[in-house]
Amino acid sequence: AIYVDNMTVTYRNVDIVKNLINEIGDIDGSDECYAKIVKAEEAYNLLSDAEKAEITYDFEGKKAYCKVYAAIKPVQDKIDAIGTIDGTNESYIKIQDAEEAYDALTDEQKAFIDYDFNKAWSDWKVAYCQGLVDAIGEIAYTDACLAKLDAAKAAYDELTAEEQAQITYDFA
């Protein structure tokens, strides 16, 4: 019990654990963060089964995330830096850089990253092809126009049927 101005304020054990969990804040991989998780978990372990039922917090998952945070944070930052995929070389390099960093992670670390590189590459190919199509402009029987058509058609032919359906041009 805590005494405040001659009043007794009683905290339930569950509330104490919830407050300890709230004090953890964002997981940042620091020793301090890990210690806060352990402290909250130790308090949680002292609760009765009925009290534990009121708490939904994945202590083991958070501790594991805290341990791998230093390794996965730079990878997540590279993924976040990809931004909108637009078919440019810059976009290509960002996806490639993020994927290489991701591939260097252990399987345990990869489990904490939620990103679909296959979709990113597909989106890039579609955007790249659409950029080539858009660059064709008005059809003229010149070497420059034919070269643009050939480049766009070659990129289009590399796409899956699903990807091709996203291109706004009829190569027929």
Coordinates of N, CA, C and O in Angstrom, one line a residue:
A1 N 0.8 -1.2 0.0 CA 0.0 0.0 0.0 C 0.9 1.2 0.0 O 2.0 1.2 0.5
I2 N 0.4 2.3 -0.6 CA 1.1 3.6 -0.6 C 0.2 4.6 0.1 O -1.0 4.6 -0.1
Y3 N 0.8 5.4 0.9 CA 0.1 6.4 1.7 C 0.2 7.8 1.0 O 1.4 8.2 0.8
V4 N -0.9 8.4 0.7 CA -0.9 9.7 0.1 C -1.8 10.6 0.8 O -3.0 10.3 0.9
D5 N -1.3 11.6 1.5 CA -2.2 12.6 2.3 C -3.2 11.8 3.2 O -4.4 12.0 3.1
N6 N -2.6 10.9 4.0 CA -3.4 10.1 4.9 C -4.5 9.2 4.3 O -5.4 8.8 4.9
M7 N -4.3 9.0 3.0 CA -5.2 8.1 2.3 C -4.4 6.9 1.9 O -3.2 7.0 1.6
T8 N -5.0 5.7 1.9 CA -4.3 4.5 1.5 C -4.7 4.3 0.0 O -5.9 4.1 -0.2
V9 N -3.8 4.2 -0.9 CA -4.0 3.8 -2.3 C -3.4 2.5 -2.5 O -2.2 2.3 -2.3
T10 N -4.2 1.5 -2.9 CA -3.7 0.2 -3.0 C -3.6 -0.1 -4.5 O -4.6 0.1 -5.3
Y11 N -2.5 -0.6 -4.9 CA -2.3 -1.1 -6.3 C -2.4 -2.6 -6.3 O -1.8 -3.3 -5.5
R12 N -3.2 -3.0 -7.3 CA -3.2 -4.5 -7.5 C -1.9 -4.9 -8.1 O -1.2 -4.2 -8.8
N13 N -1.5 -6.1 -7.8 CA -0.3 -6.7 -8.4 C -0.2 -6.6 -9.9 O 0.8 -6.3 -10.5
V14 N -1.4 -6.9 -10.5 CA -1.5 -6.8 -12.0 C -1.2 -5.4 -12.5 O -0.5 -5.2 -13.5
D15 N -1.7 -4.4 -11.8 CA -1.4 -3.0 -12.2 C 0.1 -2.7 -12.1 O 0.6 -1.9 -12.9
I16 N 0.7 -3.2 -11.1 CA 2.2 -3.0 -10.9 C 2.9 -3.6 -12.1 O 3.8 -2.9 -12.7
V17 N 2.5 -4.8 -12.5 CA 3.2 -5.4 -13.7 C 2.9 -4.7 -14.9 O 3.8 -4.4 -15.8
K18 N 1.7 -4.2 -15.1 CA 1.3 -3.4 -16.3 C 2.1 -2.1 -16.4 O 2.6 -1.7 -17.4
N19 N 2.3 -1.5 -15.2 CA 3.1 -0.3 -15.2 C 4.6 -0.6 -15.5 O 5.2 0.2 -16.3
L20 N 5.1 -1.7 -15.1 CA 6.5 -2.1 -15.4 C 6.6 -2.3 -16.9 O 7.6 -2.0 -17.5
I21 N 5.6 -3.0 -17.5 CA 5.6 -3.2 -18.9 C 5.5 -1.9 -19.7 O 6.3 -1.7 -20.7
N22 N 4.7 -1.0 -19.2 CA 4.6 0.3 -19.9 C 5.9 1.1 -19.8 O 6.3 1.9 -20.7
E23 N 6.7 0.9 -18.7 CA 8.0 1.6 -18.6 C 9.0 1.1 -19.5 O 10.0 1.8 -19.8
I24 N 8.8 -0.1 -20.1 CA 9.8 -0.7 -21.1 C 9.9 0.3 -22.3 O 10.9 0.5 -22.8
G25 N 8.7 0.7 -22.8 CA 8.7 1.6 -23.9 C 9.1 0.9 -25.2 O 8.9 -0.3 -25.3
D26 N 9.7 1.6 -26.2 CA 10.1 1.0 -27.4 C 11.3 0.1 -27.2 O 12.2 0.5 -26.4
I27 N 11.3 -1.0 -27.8 CA 12.5 -1.9 -27.7 C 13.6 -1.3 -28.6 O 13.5 -1.1 -29.8
D28 N 14.7 -1.0 -27.9 CA 15.9 -0.4 -28.6 C 17.2 -1.2 -28.5 O 18.2 -0.7 -29.0
G29 N 17.1 -2.4 -28.0 CA 18.3 -3.2 -27.9 C 19.3 -2.8 -26.8 O 20.4 -3.5 -26.7
S30 N 19.0 -1.8 -26.0 CA 20.0 -1.4 -25.0 C 19.9 -2.4 -23.8 O 18.9 -3.1 -23.6
D31 N 21.0 -2.4 -23.0 CA 21.0 -3.2 -21.8 C 19.9 -2.7 -20.8 O 19.3 -3.6 -20.1
E32 N 19.6 -1.4 -20.8 CA 18.6 -0.9 -19.9 C 17.2 -1.4 -20.3 O 16.4 -1.8 -19.5
C33 N 17.0 -1.4 -21.6 CA 15.7 -2.0 -22.1 C 15.5 -3.4 -21.8 O 14.5 -3.8 -21.3
Y34 N 16.6 -4.2 -22.0 CA 16.5 -5.6 -21.6 C 16.3 -5.8 -20.2 O 15.5 -6.7 -19.8
A35 N 16.9 -5.0 -19.3 CA 16.8 -5.1 -17.9 C 15.3 -4.8 -17.5 O 14.8 -5.4 -16.6
K36 N 14.7 -3.9 -18.1 CA 13.3 -3.5 -17.8 C 12.4 -4.7 -18.2 O 11.4 -4.9 -17.5
I37 N 12.7 -5.3 -19.3 CA 11.8 -6.5 -19.7 C 12.0 -7.6 -18.6 O 11.0 -8.2 -18.2
V38 N 13.2 -7.9 -18.2 CA 13.5 -8.9 -17.2 C 12.8 -8.6 -15.9 O 12.1 -9.4 -15.3
K39 N 12.8 -7.3 -15.5 CA 12.2 -6.9 -14.2 C 10.7 -7.1 -14.3 O 10.1 -7.6 -13.4
A40 N 10.1 -6.7 -15.4 CA 8.6 -6.9 -15.6 C 8.3 -8.3 -15.6 O 7.3 -8.8 -15.0
E41 N 9.1 -9.1 -16.3 CA 8.9 -10.6 -16.3 C 9.0 -11.2 -14.9 O 8.2 -12.1 -14.6
E42 N 10.0 -10.8 -14.2 CA 10.1 -11.3 -12.8 C 8.9 -11.0 -12.0 O 8.4 -11.8 -11.2
A43 N 8.4 -9.8 -12.1 CA 7.2 -9.4 -11.3 C 6.0 -10.2 -11.8 O 5.1 -10.7 -11.1
Y44 N 5.9 -10.4 -13.1 CA 4.8 -11.2 -13.7 C 4.8 -12.6 -13.2 O 3.8 -13.2 -12.9
N45 N 6.0 -13.2 -13.1 CA 6.1 -14.6 -12.6 C 5.7 -14.7 -11.2 O 5.4 -15.9 -10.7
L46 N 5.6 -13.7 -10.4 CA 5.1 -13.7 -9.0 C 3.6 -13.7 -8.9 O 3.0 -13.9 -7.9
L47 N 2.9 -13.4 -10.1 CA 1.4 -13.3 -10.1 C 0.8 -14.7 -10.0 O 1.4 -15.7 -10.4
S48 N -0.4 -14.7 -9.5 CA -1.2 -15.9 -9.6 C -1.6 -16.2 -11.0 O -1.5 -15.3 -11.9
D49 N -2.1 -17.4 -11.3 CA -2.5 -17.7 -12.7 C -3.7 -16.8 -13.1 O -3.7 -16.4 -14.2
A50 N -4.6 -16.5 -12.2 CA -5.7 -15.7 -12.5 C -5.2 -14.3 -12.8 O -5.7 -13.6 -13.8
E51 N -4.2 -13.8 -12.1 CA -3.7 -12.5 -12.4 C -2.9 -12.5 -13.7 O -3.0 -11.5 -14.5
K52 N -2.2 -13.5 -14.0 CA -1.4 -13.6 -15.2 C -2.4 -13.6 -16.4 O -2.0 -13.1 -17.5
A53 N -3.6 -14.1 -16.3 CA -4.5 -14.1 -17.4 C -4.9 -12.7 -17.8 O -5.4 -12.5 -18.9
E54 N -4.7 -11.7 -17.0 CA -5.0 -10.3 -17.3 C -3.8 -9.6 -18.1 O -4.0 -8.5 -18.5
I55 N -2.7 -10.3 -18.2 CA -1.5 -9.7 -18.8 C -1.3 -10.4 -20.2 O -1.2 -11.6 -20.2
T56 N -1.2 -9.6 -21.2 CA -0.8 -10.2 -22.5 C 0.4 -9.5 -23.0 O 0.3 -8.4 -23.6
Y57 N 1.5 -10.0 -22.7 CA 2.8 -9.5 -23.1 C 3.8 -10.6 -23.4 O 3.9 -11.5 -22.6
D58 N 4.4 -10.6 -24.5 CA 5.3 -11.7 -24.9 C 6.7 -11.3 -24.4 O 7.5 -10.8 -25.2
F59 N 7.0 -11.7 -23.2 CA 8.3 -11.4 -22.6 C 9.4 -12.1 -23.4 O 10.5 -11.4 -23.7
E60 N 9.3 -13.4 -23.7 CA 10.3 -14.1 -24.4 C 10.6 -13.5 -25.8 O 11.7 -13.3 -26.2
G61 N 9.5 -13.1 -26.5 CA 9.7 -12.5 -27.8 C 10.3 -11.2 -27.7 O 11.2 -10.8 -28.6
K62 N 9.9 -10.4 -26.8 CA 10.5 -9.0 -26.6 C 12.0 -9.1 -26.2 O 12.8 -8.3 -26.7
K63 N 12.3 -10.1 -25.4 CA 13.8 -10.3 -25.0 C 14.6 -10.7 -26.2 O 15.7 -10.2 -26.4
A64 N 14.0 -11.6 -27.0 CA 14.7 -12.1 -28.2 C 14.9 -10.9 -29.2 O 15.9 -10.7 -29.8
Y65 N 13.8 -10.1 -29.3 CA 13.9 -8.9 -30.2 C 15.0 -8.0 -29.7 O 15.7 -7.4 -30.5
C66 N 15.0 -7.8 -28.4 CA 16.0 -6.9 -27.8 C 17.4 -7.3 -28.1 O 18.3 -6.5 -28.5
K67 N 17.6 -8.6 -28.1 CA 18.9 -9.2 -28.3 C 19.4 -9.0 -29.8 O 20.6 -8.9 -30.0
V68 N 18.4 -9.1 -30.7 CA 18.8 -9.1 -32.1 C 18.7 -7.7 -32.7 O 19.0 -7.4 -33.8
Y69 N 18.2 -6.8 -31.9 CA 17.8 -5.4 -32.4 C 19.0 -4.7 -33.0 O 18.9 -4.1 -34.1
A70 N 20.2 -4.8 -32.4 CA 21.4 -4.2 -33.0 C 21.7 -4.7 -34.4 O 22.1 -3.9 -35.3
A71 N 21.4 -5.9 -34.7 CA 21.7 -6.5 -36.0 C 20.6 -6.1 -37.0 O 20.9 -5.9 -38.2
I72 N 19.3 -6.2 -36.5 CA 18.2 -6.0 -37.5 C 17.9 -4.5 -37.7 O 17.3 -4.2 -38.8
K73 N 18.2 -3.6 -36.8 CA 17.9 -2.2 -37.0 C 18.4 -1.6 -38.2 O 17.7 -0.9 -39.0
P74 N 19.7 -1.8 -38.6 CA 20.2 -1.2 -39.8 C 19.6 -1.8 -41.0 O 19.4 -1.1 -42.0
V75 N 19.2 -3.1 -41.0 CA 18.5 -3.7 -42.1 C 17.1 -3.1 -42.3 O 16.7 -2.7 -43.4
Q76 N 16.4 -2.9 -41.1 CA 15.1 -2.3 -41.2 C 15.1 -0.9 -41.7 O 14.3 -0.5 -42.5
D77 N 16.2 -0.2 -41.3 CA 16.4 1.2 -41.8 C 16.6 1.2 -43.3 O 16.0 2.1 -44.0
K78 N 17.3 0.2 -43.8 CA 17.5 0.2 -45.3 C 16.2 -0.2 -46.0 O 15.9 0.3 -47.1
I79 N 15.4 -1.1 -45.4 CA 14.1 -1.4 -46.0 C 13.2 -0.2 -46.0 O 12.6 0.1 -47.0
D80 N 13.2 0.5 -44.9 CA 12.4 1.8 -44.8 C 12.8 2.8 -45.8 O 12.0 3.6 -46.3
A81 N 14.1 2.8 -46.1 CA 14.6 3.8 -47.0 C 14.2 3.5 -48.5 O 14.3 4.4 -49.3
I82 N 13.8 2.3 -48.7 CA 13.3 2.0 -50.1 C 12.2 2.9 -50.5 O 12.2 3.5 -51.6
G83 N 11.3 3.2 -49.6 CA 10.2 4.1 -50.0 C 9.4 3.6 -51.1 O 9.2 2.4 -51.3
T84 N 8.9 4.5 -51.9 CA 8.1 4.2 -53.1 C 9.0 3.6 -54.2 O 10.0 4.2 -54.5
I85 N 8.6 2.5 -54.7 CA 9.4 1.8 -55.7 C 8.9 2.4 -57.1 O 7.8 2.3 -57.4
D86 N 9.9 3.0 -57.8 CA 9.5 3.7 -59.0 C 10.3 3.3 -60.3 O 10.1 3.9 -61.3
G87 N 11.0 2.2 -60.2 CA 11.6 1.7 -61.4 C 12.9 2.4 -61.8 O 13.5 2.2 -62.9
T88 N 13.4 3.3 -61.0 CA 14.7 4.0 -61.2 C 15.9 3.2 -60.8 O 15.7 2.2 -60.0
N89 N 17.1 3.6 -61.2 CA 18.3 2.9 -60.7 C 18.4 3.1 -59.2 O 18.9 2.2 -58.5
E90 N 18.1 4.3 -58.7 CA 18.1 4.6 -57.3 C 17.3 3.6 -56.5 O 17.7 3.0 -55.5
S91 N 16.1 3.4 -57.0 CA 15.2 2.4 -56.3 C 15.7 1.0 -56.4 O 15.7 0.3 -55.4
Y92 N 16.3 0.7 -57.5 CA 16.9 -0.7 -57.7 C 18.0 -0.9 -56.7 O 18.1 -1.9 -56.0
I93 N 18.9 0.1 -56.5 CA 20.0 0.0 -55.6 C 19.6 -0.1 -54.2 O 20.1 -0.8 -53.4
K94 N 18.5 0.6 -53.8 CA 18.0 0.6 -52.5 C 17.4 -0.8 -52.1 O 17.7 -1.3 -51.1
I95 N 16.7 -1.4 -53.1 CA 16.2 -2.7 -52.9 C 17.3 -3.7 -52.7 O 17.4 -4.6 -51.8
Q96 N 18.3 -3.6 -53.7 CA 19.4 -4.5 -53.7 C 20.2 -4.4 -52.4 O 20.6 -5.4 -51.8
D97 N 20.5 -3.2 -51.9 CA 21.2 -3.0 -50.7 C 20.5 -3.6 -49.5 O 21.1 -4.2 -48.7
A98 N 19.2 -3.3 -49.4 CA 18.4 -3.9 -48.3 C 18.4 -5.4 -48.3 O 18.5 -6.0 -47.3
E99 N 18.2 -6.0 -49.5 CA 18.2 -7.4 -49.6 C 19.5 -8.1 -49.2 O 19.6 -9.1 -48.6
E100 N 20.6 -7.4 -49.7 CA 21.9 -8.0 -49.3 C 22.1 -7.9 -47.8 O 22.7 -8.9 -47.2
A101 N 21.7 -6.8 -47.2 CA 21.8 -6.7 -45.7 C 20.9 -7.8 -45.0 O 21.3 -8.4 -44.0
Y102 N 19.7 -8.0 -45.5 CA 18.8 -9.0 -45.0 C 19.4 -10.4 -45.1 O 19.4 -11.2 -44.2
D103 N 20.0 -10.7 -46.3 CA 20.6 -12.0 -46.5 C 21.7 -12.3 -45.6 O 22.0 -13.5 -45.3
A104 N 22.4 -11.3 -45.0 CA 23.5 -11.5 -44.1 C 23.0 -11.8 -42.7 O 23.8 -12.2 -41.9
L105 N 21.7 -11.6 -42.4 CA 21.2 -11.9 -41.1 C 21.1 -13.4 -40.9 O 21.0 -14.2 -41.8
T106 N 21.1 -13.8 -39.6 CA 20.8 -15.2 -39.3 C 19.3 -15.5 -39.4 O 18.5 -14.5 -39.5
D107 N 18.9 -16.7 -39.5 CA 17.5 -17.1 -39.6 C 16.7 -16.5 -38.4 O 15.6 -16.0 -38.6
E108 N 17.3 -16.5 -37.2 CA 16.6 -16.0 -36.0 C 16.4 -14.5 -36.2 O 15.3 -14.0 -35.9
Q109 N 17.4 -13.8 -36.7 CA 17.2 -12.3 -36.9 C 16.2 -12.0 -38.1 O 15.4 -11.1 -38.0
K110 N 16.2 -12.8 -39.1 CA 15.3 -12.6 -40.2 C 13.9 -12.7 -39.8 O 13.0 -12.1 -40.4
A111 N 13.6 -13.6 -38.8 CA 12.3 -13.8 -38.3 C 11.6 -12.5 -37.8 O 10.4 -12.4 -37.8
F112 N 12.4 -11.5 -37.5 CA 11.9 -10.2 -37.0 C 11.7 -9.2 -38.1 O 11.2 -8.1 -37.8
I113 N 12.0 -9.5 -39.3 CA 11.9 -8.6 -40.4 C 10.7 -9.0 -41.2 O 10.6 -10.2 -41.7
D114 N 9.8 -8.1 -41.5 CA 8.6 -8.4 -42.3 C 8.6 -7.6 -43.6 O 8.2 -6.4 -43.6
Y115 N 9.2 -8.1 -44.6 CA 9.3 -7.4 -45.9 C 9.3 -8.5 -47.0 O 10.0 -9.5 -46.9
D116 N 8.6 -8.2 -48.0 CA 8.5 -9.2 -49.2 C 9.4 -8.6 -50.3 O 9.0 -7.8 -51.1
F117 N 10.7 -9.1 -50.4 CA 11.6 -8.7 -51.4 C 11.1 -9.1 -52.8 O 11.3 -8.4 -53.8
N118 N 10.4 -10.3 -52.9 CA 9.9 -10.7 -54.2 C 8.9 -9.7 -54.7 O 8.9 -9.4 -55.9
K119 N 8.1 -9.2 -53.9 CA 7.1 -8.2 -54.3 C 7.8 -6.9 -54.7 O 7.4 -6.2 -55.6
A120 N 8.8 -6.5 -53.9 CA 9.5 -5.3 -54.2 C 10.2 -5.4 -55.6 O 10.1 -4.5 -56.4
W121 N 10.8 -6.5 -55.9 CA 11.4 -6.7 -57.2 C 10.4 -6.7 -58.3 O 10.6 -6.1 -59.4
S122 N 9.2 -7.3 -58.0 CA 8.1 -7.3 -59.0 C 7.6 -5.9 -59.3 O 7.5 -5.5 -60.4
D123 N 7.4 -5.2 -58.2 CA 7.0 -3.8 -58.3 C 8.0 -2.9 -59.1 O 7.7 -2.1 -59.9
W124 N 9.3 -3.2 -58.8 CA 10.3 -2.4 -59.5 C 10.3 -2.8 -61.0 O 10.4 -1.9 -61.9
K125 N 10.2 -4.1 -61.4 CA 10.2 -4.4 -62.8 C 9.0 -3.8 -63.5 O 9.2 -3.3 -64.7
V126 N 7.9 -3.8 -62.9 CA 6.7 -3.2 -63.5 C 6.9 -1.7 -63.7 O 6.6 -1.2 -64.8
A127 N 7.4 -1.0 -62.7 CA 7.6 0.4 -62.7 C 8.7 0.7 -63.8 O 8.5 1.7 -64.5
Y128 N 9.7 -0.1 -63.9 CA 10.8 0.1 -64.8 C 10.2 0.0 -66.3 O 10.4 0.8 -67.1
C129 N 9.5 -1.1 -66.5 CA 8.9 -1.3 -67.8 C 7.9 -0.2 -68.2 O 7.9 0.3 -69.3
Q130 N 7.1 0.2 -67.2 CA 6.1 1.3 -67.5 C 6.9 2.6 -67.8 O 6.4 3.3 -68.7
G131 N 8.0 2.8 -67.2 CA 8.8 4.0 -67.5 C 9.3 3.9 -68.9 O 9.3 4.9 -69.6
L132 N 9.7 2.7 -69.4 CA 10.2 2.6 -70.7 C 9.0 2.8 -71.7 O 9.2 3.4 -72.8
V133 N 7.9 2.3 -71.4 CA 6.7 2.4 -72.2 C 6.3 3.9 -72.3 O 6.1 4.5 -73.4
D134 N 6.3 4.6 -71.2 CA 6.0 6.0 -71.2 C 7.0 6.9 -72.0 O 6.6 7.9 -72.5
A135 N 8.2 6.4 -72.0 CA 9.2 7.2 -72.8 C 9.1 7.0 -74.3 O 9.7 7.8 -75.0
I136 N 8.3 6.1 -74.7 CA 8.1 5.9 -76.2 C 7.5 7.1 -76.8 O 8.0 7.6 -77.9
G137 N 6.5 7.7 -76.2 CA 5.9 8.8 -76.7 C 5.1 8.5 -78.0 O 4.6 7.4 -78.1
E138 N 5.0 9.4 -78.9 CA 4.2 9.2 -80.1 C 5.1 8.3 -81.0 O 6.3 8.5 -81.2
I139 N 4.4 7.4 -81.6 CA 5.1 6.4 -82.5 C 5.5 7.1 -83.8 O 4.7 7.8 -84.5
A140 N 6.8 7.0 -84.1 CA 7.3 7.5 -85.3 C 8.3 6.4 -85.9 O 8.9 5.7 -85.1
Y141 N 8.4 6.3 -87.1 CA 9.3 5.3 -87.7 C 10.7 5.8 -87.9 O 11.2 6.0 -88.9
T142 N 11.3 6.1 -86.7 CA 12.7 6.5 -86.6 C 13.4 5.5 -85.8 O 12.9 4.6 -85.1
D143 N 14.7 5.5 -86.0 CA 15.6 4.5 -85.2 C 15.4 4.7 -83.7 O 15.4 3.8 -83.0
A144 N 15.3 6.0 -83.3 CA 15.2 6.3 -81.9 C 13.9 5.7 -81.3 O 13.9 5.1 -80.2
C145 N 12.8 5.9 -82.0 CA 11.5 5.4 -81.6 C 11.5 3.8 -81.6 O 11.0 3.2 -80.6
L146 N 12.1 3.2 -82.6 CA 12.1 1.8 -82.7 C 13.0 1.2 -81.6 O 12.7 0.2 -81.0
A147 N 14.1 1.9 -81.2 CA 14.9 1.5 -80.1 C 14.1 1.5 -78.8 O 14.3 0.6 -78.0
K148 N 13.4 2.6 -78.6 CA 12.5 2.7 -77.4 C 11.5 1.5 -77.3 O 11.2 0.9 -76.3
L149 N 10.9 1.3 -78.5 CA 9.9 0.2 -78.6 C 10.5 -1.2 -78.3 O 10.0 -2.0 -77.5
D150 N 11.7 -1.4 -78.8 CA 12.4 -2.7 -78.6 C 12.8 -2.8 -77.1 O 12.6 -3.9 -76.6
A151 N 13.3 -1.8 -76.5 CA 13.6 -1.8 -75.1 C 12.4 -2.1 -74.2 O 12.5 -2.9 -73.3
A152 N 11.3 -1.4 -74.5 CA 10.1 -1.6 -73.7 C 9.6 -3.0 -73.9 O 9.1 -3.6 -72.9
K153 N 9.6 -3.5 -75.1 CA 9.0 -4.8 -75.4 C 9.9 -5.9 -74.7 O 9.4 -6.8 -74.2
A154 N 11.2 -5.7 -74.7 CA 12.1 -6.6 -74.1 C 11.9 -6.7 -72.6 O 11.8 -7.8 -72.0
A155 N 11.7 -5.5 -72.0 CA 11.4 -5.5 -70.5 C 10.0 -6.1 -70.3 O 9.9 -6.8 -69.3
Y156 N 9.1 -5.8 -71.1 CA 7.7 -6.4 -71.0 C 7.7 -7.9 -71.1 O 7.1 -8.6 -70.3
D157 N 8.5 -8.4 -72.0 CA 8.6 -9.9 -72.2 C 9.2 -10.6 -71.0 O 9.0 -11.8 -70.7
E158 N 10.0 -9.9 -70.1 CA 10.6 -10.4 -68.9 C 9.6 -10.5 -67.8 O 9.9 -11.1 -66.7
L159 N 8.5 -9.9 -67.9 CA 7.5 -9.8 -66.8 C 6.6 -11.1 -66.8 O 6.4 -11.7 -67.9
T160 N 6.1 -11.4 -65.7 CA 5.1 -12.5 -65.6 C 3.8 -12.0 -66.2 O 3.6 -10.8 -66.3
A161 N 2.8 -12.9 -66.4 CA 1.5 -12.4 -66.9 C 0.8 -11.5 -66.0 O 0.2 -10.5 -66.4
E162 N 1.0 -11.7 -64.7 CA 0.4 -10.8 -63.7 C 1.0 -9.4 -63.7 O 0.3 -8.4 -63.6
E163 N 2.3 -9.4 -63.9 CA 3.0 -8.1 -64.0 C 2.7 -7.4 -65.3 O 2.4 -6.2 -65.3
Q164 N 2.6 -8.2 -66.4 CA 2.2 -7.6 -67.7 C 0.9 -6.9 -67.6 O 0.7 -5.9 -68.3
A165 N 0.0 -7.5 -66.9 CA -1.4 -7.0 -66.8 C -1.4 -5.6 -66.2 O -2.4 -4.8 -66.3
Q166 N -0.3 -5.2 -65.5 CA -0.3 -3.9 -64.9 C 0.3 -2.8 -65.8 O 0.3 -1.6 -65.5
I167 N 0.8 -3.2 -67.0 CA 1.4 -2.3 -67.9 C 0.3 -1.7 -68.8 O -0.5 -2.4 -69.3
T168 N 0.3 -0.4 -68.9 CA -0.7 0.3 -69.8 C -0.1 0.6 -71.2 O 0.3 1.7 -71.5
Y169 N -0.1 -0.5 -72.0 CA 0.4 -0.3 -73.4 C 0.0 -1.6 -74.0 O 0.2 -2.7 -73.4
D170 N -0.4 -1.6 -75.3 CA -0.7 -2.8 -76.0 C 0.4 -3.1 -77.0 O 0.6 -2.3 -78.0
F171 N 1.2 -4.1 -76.7 CA 2.3 -4.4 -77.6 C 1.9 -5.3 -78.8 O 2.7 -5.6 -79.6
A172 N 0.6 -5.6 -78.9 CA 0.1 -6.5 -80.0 C 0.2 -5.8 -81.3 O 0.3 -4.7 -81.5

